[in-house]
Amino acid sequence: MTDKPTLDAWKALAEKEVKGKSLDWETPEGITVKPLYTADDVTADPGLPGFAPFTRGVRASMYAGRPWTIRQYAGFSTAEESNAFYRRNLAAGQKGLSVAFDLATHRGYDSDHPRVVGDVGKAGVAIDSVEDMKILFDGIPLDQMSVSMTMNGAVIPILAFFIVAGEEQGVDRKLLDGTIQNDILKEFMVRNTYIYPPEPSMRIISDIFGYTSREMPKFNSISISGYHMQEAGATQVQELAFTIADGAEYVRYGVASGLDIDKFAGRLSFFFAIGMNFFMEIAKLRAARVLWHRVMTNLGAKDERSKMLRTHCQTSGVSLTEQDPYNNVIRTTIEAMAAMLGGTQSLHTNALDEAIALPTDFSARIARNTQIVIQEETGMTKVVDPLGGSYYVEALTQDLVDKAWEIIERVEAEGGMAKAVAAGWPKAMIEEAAAARQARVDRAEDVIVGVNKYRLANEDLLETLEVDNTKVRESQIARINAVKSARDEAACRAALDALRAGAAKPSSIENNLLALAVEAARARATLGEISSAMEESFQRYGTTPTPVKGVYAAPYKGDSRWDQVVEGVKAVERRLGRKPKLLVAKMGQDGHDRGANVIASAFGDMGFDVVSGPLFQTPEETVVLALETGVDVVGASSLAAGHKTLIPELIRGLREQGRSDIKVIAGGVIPPQDYDFLRDAGVQGIYGPGTNVVECAADVLRLLGHNMPPAGLAEAAE
């Protein structure tokens, strides 16, 4: 009988096969991953599904009893267009709704506001009043359909509209089922679609907790989101730690407002991103359940339901590529499997074209069917927690628990997440991770197939969905005017005055902002009017990005192409008598600033003088800033499809000031079909998803008259 091989024997054989090369590797989270795991690496008992701490799932039967909910996130153009899209998807197998609102709505502006000319209907559906909300759910019974709404800044008017729309559909608010995101701390860290400063924003969350716990027992009052953290560049450990810490902060605010922790904590839910690190994402969801159980136990929850982390997941938007886009179907499938194997309660799968545009019906069908195929063709749902007991998964789960707990303990030691966000260190930590990731991709250390390796010689144009922003805005303005002309103006003014007075007073049942907003919504006050009524007391919050330094440059030490660009910057500096100056501009209401911050950080590291403009500027404000700061180049960062409206306005404004010498370049989510339009408008450089940042800088130097040598075969990367 042959002796059983030992671990030492395996190690000797493996080292012989790889000629002594180490097979260990370190993740961006700082976790060392070994090539082989054994029972000795499992240090924690994962328990059983349905039992605390819920490592293996929140329900004993999990998908063997009922599959996760297919909840596709969608919304665009008008309420009519979005309603038709929802009804087609529901007929084709979708089980729940998830509403995407446009940026004007997110930021509390009606569609007729001058600051949102380029934003209306572009990155979600425009909602200005109860009438829009009623159309959005026309023919969709709200007593039978679970509805998730991604809304944080304008959460009070949107939730009020939803409640009144349900009432006028004949559905009592007690029967409304679904989730409102309502996660403002994440907005201050990464996504930036806030309206008010942190303190009144947290009061809004407490008021929503109080109202929904009394009036809407089936409704989840918050979805605590890590998704946008990972999209902004956070590692999985950072996403995990800050999301759980945010949740703890919200619970404390709820308790401080007088709520019984076990009366509302069971209605909290979570939202995580699922990226391409397959096993890491599976382990992350398992670790999240362990950590939440620990946190809620420490906060005094008694009911096990209060300690049970239930989550929605969405496949990664950042992992989608403009280049060779059909690879995105593969990426989304892998990410969907990771979410399923991690134990999500509902899932959105991204469409293949979402790197550059809103999904078409064609791409949306593939994305939805990805989940249906996994549920109905693979047999994966027939076993509860099929990867439970995997030595690697169990060890990785514990590694994530330990690493995330270190960050959570730092947050707690410094007074909680609200204070940490105010201090700025979580945002800085995420931005450092984003810059480091960009450098790894640009150097092809992190491979992206079709982008920085195996790239096609020629790319075929992909048919994409385009929203006619002007047409949508005109139709929204017409409806706003119709609503205002038909309403009882005195009743509407009285309801708004009551809301205004409530915002000026401390929170109480009588001054509950959501309850007051419901009355204003019923009187046909618009979203902008409701938001403005609260803004009089709360004020509007604004911020200017502060890019990190040195992180992007660090991996390039000794790199010849990097040195060429740095020398080029110095040559331009000698010629001008100063450093070449770049303004990174964020126009419109899009707050996603990962790309803008990475560019600002990288160009600063290469020697440019970089001005990071405030978020949410108009083209006119950007012109003024460009002239005041004396820049040579304005880089317009676009994500939310406003580029065809906002960038030409910027160029026109510079020309009117006699400064057509200032170069305008554009980067971000811009469909290739729009490149000629932008060039005709005067844009001198366009850098879409996948552009290598070092080569982008080299191109800017050429625009400034420096004869940069070509990069040879340098590959592009996002």
PDB file of C-alpha atoms in Angstrom, residues 563-682:
ATOM      1  CA  ASP A 563      10.799  58.951 -18.402  1.00  0.00           C
ATOM      2  CA  GLN A 564      10.182  60.183 -21.977  1.00  0.00           C
ATOM      3  CA  VAL A 565       6.898  61.790 -20.961  1.00  0.00           C
ATOM      4  CA  VAL A 566       8.367  63.356 -17.807  1.00  0.00           C
ATOM      5  CA  GLU A 567      11.216  64.809 -19.891  1.00  0.00           C
ATOM      6  CA  GLY A 568       8.655  66.083 -22.395  1.00  0.00           C
ATOM      7  CA  VAL A 569       6.797  67.901 -19.628  1.00  0.00           C
ATOM      8  CA  LYS A 570      10.069  69.490 -18.485  1.00  0.00           C
ATOM      9  CA  ALA A 571      10.835  70.587 -22.050  1.00  0.00           C
ATOM     10  CA  VAL A 572       7.458  72.308 -22.342  1.00  0.00           C
ATOM     11  CA  GLU A 573       8.050  73.890 -18.942  1.00  0.00           C
ATOM     12  CA  ARG A 574      11.385  75.327 -20.150  1.00  0.00           C
ATOM     13  CA  ARG A 575       9.722  76.743 -23.267  1.00  0.00           C
ATOM     14  CA  LEU A 576       6.755  78.274 -21.413  1.00  0.00           C
ATOM     15  CA  GLY A 577       8.694  79.390 -18.363  1.00  0.00           C
ATOM     16  CA  ARG A 578       6.210  77.439 -16.212  1.00  0.00           C
ATOM     17  CA  LYS A 579       4.698  73.980 -16.002  1.00  0.00           C
ATOM     18  CA  PRO A 580       2.050  73.081 -18.594  1.00  0.00           C
ATOM     19  CA  LYS A 581      -1.309  73.534 -16.897  1.00  0.00           C
ATOM     20  CA  LEU A 582      -4.330  71.223 -17.144  1.00  0.00           C
ATOM     21  CA  LEU A 583      -7.832  71.860 -15.801  1.00  0.00           C
ATOM     22  CA  VAL A 584      -9.715  68.623 -15.130  1.00  0.00           C
ATOM     23  CA  ALA A 585     -13.357  69.677 -15.426  1.00  0.00           C
ATOM     24  CA  LYS A 586     -16.486  67.855 -14.267  1.00  0.00           C
ATOM     25  CA  MET A 587     -19.472  69.529 -15.916  1.00  0.00           C
ATOM     26  CA  GLY A 588     -23.092  68.611 -15.386  1.00  0.00           C
ATOM     27  CA  GLN A 589     -24.547  66.773 -12.429  1.00  0.00           C
ATOM     28  CA  ASP A 590     -22.500  63.564 -12.669  1.00  0.00           C
ATOM     29  CA  GLY A 591     -20.571  63.021  -9.441  1.00  0.00           C
ATOM     30  CA  HIS A 592     -18.587  59.917 -10.439  1.00  0.00           C
ATOM     31  CA  ASP A 593     -15.049  61.261 -10.192  1.00  0.00           C
ATOM     32  CA  ARG A 594     -12.834  58.162 -10.354  1.00  0.00           C
ATOM     33  CA  GLY A 595     -11.632  58.883 -13.898  1.00  0.00           C
ATOM     34  CA  ALA A 596     -11.130  62.591 -13.283  1.00  0.00           C
ATOM     35  CA  ASN A 597      -9.184  61.941 -10.079  1.00  0.00           C
ATOM     36  CA  VAL A 598      -6.992  59.273 -11.677  1.00  0.00           C
ATOM     37  CA  ILE A 599      -6.131  61.637 -14.550  1.00  0.00           C
ATOM     38  CA  ALA A 600      -5.425  64.497 -12.156  1.00  0.00           C
ATOM     39  CA  SER A 601      -3.218  62.258  -9.982  1.00  0.00           C
ATOM     40  CA  ALA A 602      -1.314  60.748 -12.917  1.00  0.00           C
ATOM     41  CA  PHE A 603      -0.742  64.045 -14.755  1.00  0.00           C
ATOM     42  CA  GLY A 604       0.396  65.644 -11.504  1.00  0.00           C
ATOM     43  CA  ASP A 605       2.878  62.821 -10.981  1.00  0.00           C
ATOM     44  CA  MET A 606       4.181  63.373 -14.524  1.00  0.00           C
ATOM     45  CA  GLY A 607       4.911  67.033 -13.775  1.00  0.00           C
ATOM     46  CA  PHE A 608       1.850  68.892 -15.075  1.00  0.00           C
ATOM     47  CA  ASP A 609       0.342  71.692 -13.008  1.00  0.00           C
ATOM     48  CA  VAL A 610      -3.145  70.292 -12.448  1.00  0.00           C
ATOM     49  CA  VAL A 611      -6.252  72.200 -11.412  1.00  0.00           C
ATOM     50  CA  SER A 612      -9.102  69.949 -10.253  1.00  0.00           C
ATOM     51  CA  GLY A 613     -12.337  71.794 -10.877  1.00  0.00           C
ATOM     52  CA  PRO A 614     -15.290  71.588  -8.493  1.00  0.00           C
ATOM     53  CA  LEU A 615     -17.949  69.007  -9.224  1.00  0.00           C
ATOM     54  CA  PHE A 616     -21.217  69.964 -10.941  1.00  0.00           C
ATOM     55  CA  GLN A 617     -19.955  72.960 -12.928  1.00  0.00           C
ATOM     56  CA  THR A 618     -21.779  74.496 -15.852  1.00  0.00           C
ATOM     57  CA  PRO A 619     -19.793  75.118 -19.056  1.00  0.00           C
ATOM     58  CA  GLU A 620     -19.924  78.845 -18.269  1.00  0.00           C
ATOM     59  CA  GLU A 621     -18.373  78.277 -14.826  1.00  0.00           C
ATOM     60  CA  THR A 622     -15.676  76.088 -16.370  1.00  0.00           C
ATOM     61  CA  VAL A 623     -14.780  78.850 -18.827  1.00  0.00           C
ATOM     62  CA  VAL A 624     -14.397  81.314 -15.956  1.00  0.00           C
ATOM     63  CA  LEU A 625     -12.205  78.884 -13.989  1.00  0.00           C
ATOM     64  CA  ALA A 626     -10.043  78.152 -17.050  1.00  0.00           C
ATOM     65  CA  LEU A 627      -9.420  81.855 -17.600  1.00  0.00           C
ATOM     66  CA  GLU A 628      -8.805  82.620 -13.925  1.00  0.00           C
ATOM     67  CA  THR A 629      -6.273  79.813 -13.508  1.00  0.00           C
ATOM     68  CA  GLY A 630      -4.486  80.385 -16.832  1.00  0.00           C
ATOM     69  CA  VAL A 631      -4.615  76.807 -18.082  1.00  0.00           C
ATOM     70  CA  ASP A 632      -3.312  75.533 -21.410  1.00  0.00           C
ATOM     71  CA  VAL A 633      -5.682  72.580 -21.639  1.00  0.00           C
ATOM     72  CA  VAL A 634      -9.169  71.784 -20.321  1.00  0.00           C
ATOM     73  CA  GLY A 635      -9.857  68.073 -19.921  1.00  0.00           C
ATOM     74  CA  ALA A 636     -13.612  67.465 -19.802  1.00  0.00           C
ATOM     75  CA  SER A 637     -14.439  64.250 -17.940  1.00  0.00           C
ATOM     76  CA  SER A 638     -17.703  62.704 -19.143  1.00  0.00           C
ATOM     77  CA  LEU A 639     -19.610  59.716 -17.830  1.00  0.00           C
ATOM     78  CA  ALA A 640     -23.303  60.425 -18.024  1.00  0.00           C
ATOM     79  CA  ALA A 641     -23.721  61.128 -21.760  1.00  0.00           C
ATOM     80  CA  GLY A 642     -23.875  64.918 -21.495  1.00  0.00           C
ATOM     81  CA  HIS A 643     -20.791  65.343 -23.677  1.00  0.00           C
ATOM     82  CA  LYS A 644     -22.664  66.353 -26.835  1.00  0.00           C
ATOM     83  CA  THR A 645     -24.375  69.209 -24.983  1.00  0.00           C
ATOM     84  CA  LEU A 646     -21.837  70.402 -22.425  1.00  0.00           C
ATOM     85  CA  ILE A 647     -18.480  70.207 -24.227  1.00  0.00           C
ATOM     86  CA  PRO A 648     -19.547  72.228 -27.306  1.00  0.00           C
ATOM     87  CA  GLU A 649     -20.897  74.882 -24.904  1.00  0.00           C
ATOM     88  CA  LEU A 650     -17.496  74.988 -23.183  1.00  0.00           C
ATOM     89  CA  ILE A 651     -15.651  75.434 -26.485  1.00  0.00           C
ATOM     90  CA  ARG A 652     -18.102  78.125 -27.605  1.00  0.00           C
ATOM     91  CA  GLY A 653     -17.571  79.986 -24.335  1.00  0.00           C
ATOM     92  CA  LEU A 654     -13.778  79.916 -24.657  1.00  0.00           C
ATOM     93  CA  ARG A 655     -13.996  81.222 -28.228  1.00  0.00           C
ATOM     94  CA  GLU A 656     -16.326  84.028 -27.174  1.00  0.00           C
ATOM     95  CA  GLN A 657     -13.681  85.063 -24.640  1.00  0.00           C
ATOM     96  CA  GLY A 658     -11.040  85.116 -27.360  1.00  0.00           C
ATOM     97  CA  ARG A 659      -9.291  82.044 -25.947  1.00  0.00           C
ATOM     98  CA  SER A 660      -9.583  79.463 -28.695  1.00  0.00           C
ATOM     99  CA  ASP A 661      -5.874  78.797 -27.994  1.00  0.00           C
ATOM    100  CA  ILE A 662      -6.893  76.826 -24.890  1.00  0.00           C
ATOM    101  CA  LYS A 663      -7.051  73.191 -25.987  1.00  0.00           C
ATOM    102  CA  VAL A 664     -10.128  71.180 -25.073  1.00  0.00           C
ATOM    103  CA  ILE A 665      -9.832  67.415 -24.733  1.00  0.00           C
ATOM    104  CA  ALA A 666     -12.457  64.911 -23.621  1.00  0.00           C
ATOM    105  CA  GLY A 667     -12.296  61.602 -21.786  1.00  0.00           C
ATOM    106  CA  GLY A 668     -14.535  59.005 -20.232  1.00  0.00           C
ATOM    107  CA  VAL A 669     -17.623  57.171 -21.394  1.00  0.00           C
ATOM    108  CA  ILE A 670     -17.994  58.497 -24.940  1.00  0.00           C
ATOM    109  CA  PRO A 671     -19.296  56.220 -27.727  1.00  0.00           C
ATOM    110  CA  PRO A 672     -16.925  56.139 -30.751  1.00  0.00           C
ATOM    111  CA  GLN A 673     -19.892  57.171 -32.907  1.00  0.00           C
ATOM    112  CA  ASP A 674     -19.745  60.579 -31.186  1.00  0.00           C
ATOM    113  CA  TYR A 675     -16.045  61.228 -31.847  1.00  0.00           C
ATOM    114  CA  ASP A 676     -16.567  63.001 -35.187  1.00  0.00           C
ATOM    115  CA  PHE A 677     -19.287  65.196 -33.672  1.00  0.00           C
ATOM    116  CA  LEU A 678     -16.916  66.275 -30.878  1.00  0.00           C
ATOM    117  CA  ARG A 679     -13.990  66.838 -33.269  1.00  0.00           C
ATOM    118  CA  ASP A 680     -16.213  68.986 -35.481  1.00  0.00           C
ATOM    119  CA  ALA A 681     -17.149  70.974 -32.361  1.00  0.00           C
ATOM    120  CA  GLY A 682     -13.454  71.655 -31.710  1.00  0.00           C
TER     121      GLY A 682
END
